[in-house]
Coordinates of C-alpha atoms in Angstrom, one line a residue:
M1 CA 14.5 6.2 15.4
T2 CA 12.6 3.1 14.3
S3 CA 12.5 -0.3 16.0
S4 CA 15.1 -1.6 13.5
A5 CA 17.7 0.9 14.5
I6 CA 21.0 0.1 16.3
L7 CA 21.7 2.6 19.0
L8 CA 25.4 3.4 19.8
I9 CA 26.1 5.2 23.1
G10 CA 29.5 6.5 24.1
D11 CA 31.9 9.4 24.6
D12 CA 34.7 8.1 22.3
A13 CA 34.1 9.8 19.0
S14 CA 36.6 7.7 17.1
A15 CA 35.0 4.4 18.4
L16 CA 31.5 5.7 17.5
D17 CA 32.8 6.6 14.0
A18 CA 34.4 3.2 13.5
L19 CA 31.3 1.3 14.6
T20 CA 29.1 3.5 12.3
R21 CA 31.3 2.8 9.3
A22 CA 31.5 -1.0 10.2
L23 CA 27.7 -1.1 10.3
M24 CA 27.2 0.8 7.0
G25 CA 24.0 -0.3 5.4
R26 CA 22.2 -0.7 8.7
Q27 CA 20.2 2.0 10.4
V28 CA 22.4 3.4 13.1
M29 CA 21.7 6.2 15.7
V30 CA 24.5 7.7 17.8
I31 CA 24.4 9.3 21.3
N32 CA 27.7 10.8 22.4
E33 CA 26.5 11.8 25.8
F34 CA 24.7 9.3 28.0
A35 CA 22.7 12.1 29.6
C36 CA 20.9 12.5 26.2
A37 CA 20.0 8.8 26.1
P38 CA 16.7 8.9 28.2
A39 CA 15.2 11.4 25.8
M40 CA 16.2 9.4 22.8
L41 CA 14.9 6.1 24.3
E42 CA 11.6 7.8 25.0
Q43 CA 11.1 8.3 21.3
A44 CA 11.4 4.7 20.1
V45 CA 12.7 1.3 20.9
P46 CA 15.9 0.2 19.1
S47 CA 16.6 -3.3 18.2
L48 CA 20.0 -3.3 19.8
I49 CA 22.1 -1.0 22.1
I50 CA 25.9 -0.9 21.9
L51 CA 28.0 0.8 24.7
T52 CA 31.5 1.9 23.8
D53 CA 33.1 3.3 27.0
A54 CA 34.3 0.6 29.3
P55 CA 34.4 2.6 32.6
Q56 CA 30.7 3.5 32.3
Q57 CA 29.2 0.4 30.6
A58 CA 27.8 -1.2 33.7
A59 CA 26.3 2.0 35.1
W60 CA 24.8 2.9 31.7
A61 CA 23.4 -0.6 31.1
Q62 CA 21.9 -0.8 34.6
A63 CA 20.3 2.6 34.1
I64 CA 18.7 1.4 30.9
R65 CA 17.6 -1.9 32.5
S66 CA 16.0 0.0 35.4
G67 CA 13.8 2.0 33.0
A68 CA 10.1 1.4 33.0
G69 CA 9.7 1.2 29.2
R70 CA 10.3 -1.5 26.7
C71 CA 13.8 -0.3 26.0
A72 CA 14.8 -2.0 29.3
A73 CA 14.3 -5.4 27.5
M74 CA 16.5 -4.7 24.5
P75 CA 19.8 -6.5 23.9
I76 CA 22.8 -4.5 25.2
L77 CA 26.4 -5.2 23.9
A78 CA 29.5 -3.8 25.6
C79 CA 32.6 -3.1 23.4
A80 CA 35.8 -4.7 24.7
A81 CA 39.2 -5.5 23.2
T82 CA 38.6 -9.2 23.6
G83 CA 35.6 -11.4 23.5
H84 CA 36.9 -13.1 26.7
A85 CA 36.4 -10.0 28.8
A86 CA 33.9 -10.1 31.6
V87 CA 30.4 -9.0 30.6
P88 CA 29.5 -5.8 32.5
A89 CA 26.4 -5.9 34.7
G90 CA 23.3 -5.2 32.8
C91 CA 24.9 -6.2 29.4
D92 CA 24.2 -9.4 27.5
A93 CA 27.5 -10.0 25.8
I94 CA 30.8 -8.5 24.6
L95 CA 31.3 -7.0 21.2
P96 CA 35.0 -7.5 20.3
F97 CA 36.3 -4.1 19.3
P98 CA 38.4 -2.9 17.6
A99 CA 37.8 -5.5 14.9
S100 CA 37.3 -5.7 11.2
P101 CA 34.0 -4.3 9.8
A102 CA 33.0 -7.8 8.8
S103 CA 33.5 -9.2 12.3
I104 CA 31.7 -6.3 13.9
D105 CA 28.7 -6.7 11.5
S106 CA 28.6 -10.4 12.0
H107 CA 28.5 -10.1 15.8
V108 CA 25.8 -7.4 15.6
A109 CA 23.7 -9.4 13.2
A110 CA 23.5 -12.3 15.7
W111 CA 21.7 -10.0 18.1
L112 CA 19.1 -8.5 15.8
P113 CA 15.4 -9.6 15.8
Q114 CA 14.5 -13.0 14.3
D115 CA 10.9 -12.2 13.6
D116 CA 9.7 -14.9 15.9
M117 CA 6.7 -12.7 16.8
A118 CA 5.4 -13.1 13.3
R119 CA 5.0 -16.8 13.9
A120 CA 3.3 -16.1 17.3
R121 CA 0.9 -13.7 15.6
A122 CA 0.1 -16.3 13.0
L123 CA -0.8 -18.7 15.8
A124 CA -2.9 -16.0 17.4
E125 CA -4.8 -15.5 14.2
R126 CA -5.5 -19.2 13.9
F127 CA -6.3 -20.0 17.5
G128 CA -7.3 -16.6 18.9
A129 CA -5.2 -13.9 20.5
A130 CA -7.0 -14.4 23.8
Q131 CA -5.5 -17.9 24.0
I132 CA -2.0 -17.4 22.4
M133 CA -0.9 -13.9 23.5
P134 CA -1.1 -14.6 27.3
M135 CA 1.1 -17.7 26.7
V136 CA 3.6 -15.5 24.8
D137 CA 3.6 -13.0 27.7
R138 CA 4.2 -15.8 30.2
L139 CA 7.1 -17.1 28.1
R140 CA 8.7 -13.6 28.4
G141 CA 8.3 -13.8 32.1
E142 CA 9.9 -17.2 32.3
L143 CA 12.8 -16.1 30.1
E144 CA 13.4 -13.0 32.3
T145 CA 13.4 -15.1 35.4
A146 CA 15.8 -17.7 33.8
L147 CA 18.2 -15.0 32.7
A148 CA 18.2 -13.5 36.2
S149 CA 19.1 -17.0 37.5
L150 CA 22.0 -17.2 35.0
D151 CA 23.2 -13.7 36.1
R152 CA 23.4 -15.0 39.7
G153 CA 25.4 -18.0 38.6
E154 CA 22.5 -20.4 39.2
D155 CA 21.1 -23.1 36.9
A156 CA 18.4 -21.8 34.7
G157 CA 15.5 -23.8 36.1
H158 CA 12.8 -25.3 33.9
A159 CA 15.1 -25.0 30.8
H160 CA 13.4 -28.1 29.3
R161 CA 9.9 -26.6 29.9
I162 CA 11.0 -23.2 28.3
A163 CA 12.2 -25.1 25.3
G164 CA 8.9 -26.9 24.9
V165 CA 6.7 -23.8 25.3
A166 CA 9.0 -21.7 23.1
G167 CA 8.7 -24.3 20.3
T168 CA 4.9 -24.5 20.6
L169 CA 4.7 -20.7 20.2
G170 CA 7.1 -20.5 17.2
F171 CA 10.2 -19.3 18.9
A172 CA 12.4 -21.9 17.2
A173 CA 15.8 -20.6 18.2
V174 CA 14.8 -20.3 21.9
S175 CA 13.4 -23.8 21.8
E176 CA 16.6 -25.3 20.3
S177 CA 19.1 -23.4 22.5
W178 CA 17.3 -24.0 25.8
L179 CA 16.8 -27.7 25.0
I180 CA 20.6 -28.0 24.5
L181 CA 21.1 -26.1 27.7
S182 CA 18.8 -28.5 29.6
E183 CA 20.5 -31.6 28.1
Q184 CA 24.1 -30.6 27.9
G185 CA 24.7 -27.5 30.0
G186 CA 28.0 -25.7 29.8
K187 CA 29.1 -22.1 29.3
D188 CA 28.7 -22.1 25.5
A189 CA 25.1 -23.4 25.8
Q190 CA 24.4 -20.7 28.4
K191 CA 25.7 -18.0 26.1
E192 CA 23.5 -19.2 23.2
A193 CA 20.5 -19.6 25.5
R194 CA 21.0 -16.1 26.8
R195 CA 21.3 -14.7 23.3
T196 CA 18.1 -16.3 22.0
A197 CA 16.2 -15.5 25.2
R198 CA 17.2 -11.8 25.1
I199 CA 16.2 -11.4 21.5
A200 CA 12.8 -13.1 22.2
I201 CA 12.2 -11.0 25.3
A202 CA 12.9 -7.9 23.2
E203 CA 10.6 -9.0 20.4
I204 CA 7.8 -9.9 22.7
S205 CA 8.2 -6.5 24.5
R206 CA 8.2 -4.7 21.2
G207 CA 5.1 -6.7 20.2
T208 CA 3.2 -5.5 17.2
E209 CA 3.8 -1.8 18.0
T210 CA 7.1 -1.0 16.2
N211 CA 7.0 2.7 16.4
D212 CA 5.6 3.5 19.8
A213 CA 7.6 5.2 22.5
C214 CA 9.1 3.3 25.4

């Protein structure tokens, strides 16, 4: 599995098949028993993890998040019949399912890497990795802390600062969404800030090593 793969995990064979067909054209890997997931995740870091089985989604997501490797930072979507369903603990958002292939693919595409690290690496080449990369790593830590605050129902502190640092380092989507969150607030702004933050955290965690194990 390469770092561009989408990993589907679940016990429902029909759901896994429908998702695989909806994501035709993308690299998809399937695990139909969660017990097999740790071994798969030790081999490589996927771009996105999708969980199909509602009763186990929170437990599975939290097990992935508690891992020591970079897979713990990857975006995790939970399939649910409506986009208004509560997001299970450990997951980042709901993937409405069942839905049309176009709808599924569109939702998934929004959570795939934005290649922001390419811009950060360009800055590192220009100004020196010793100066830029620690700043990138600190941004990851600030984003992780901010997401934890959102999970607890608290305001994401220093949202304006995050927006500024992210913009300086080339994480344009993070900068824009967190600036909106700092100025306007609201659930929609929180959702978008979470999306861009999780993608950035995953990209930074993955770094320049796209094929290493977790």
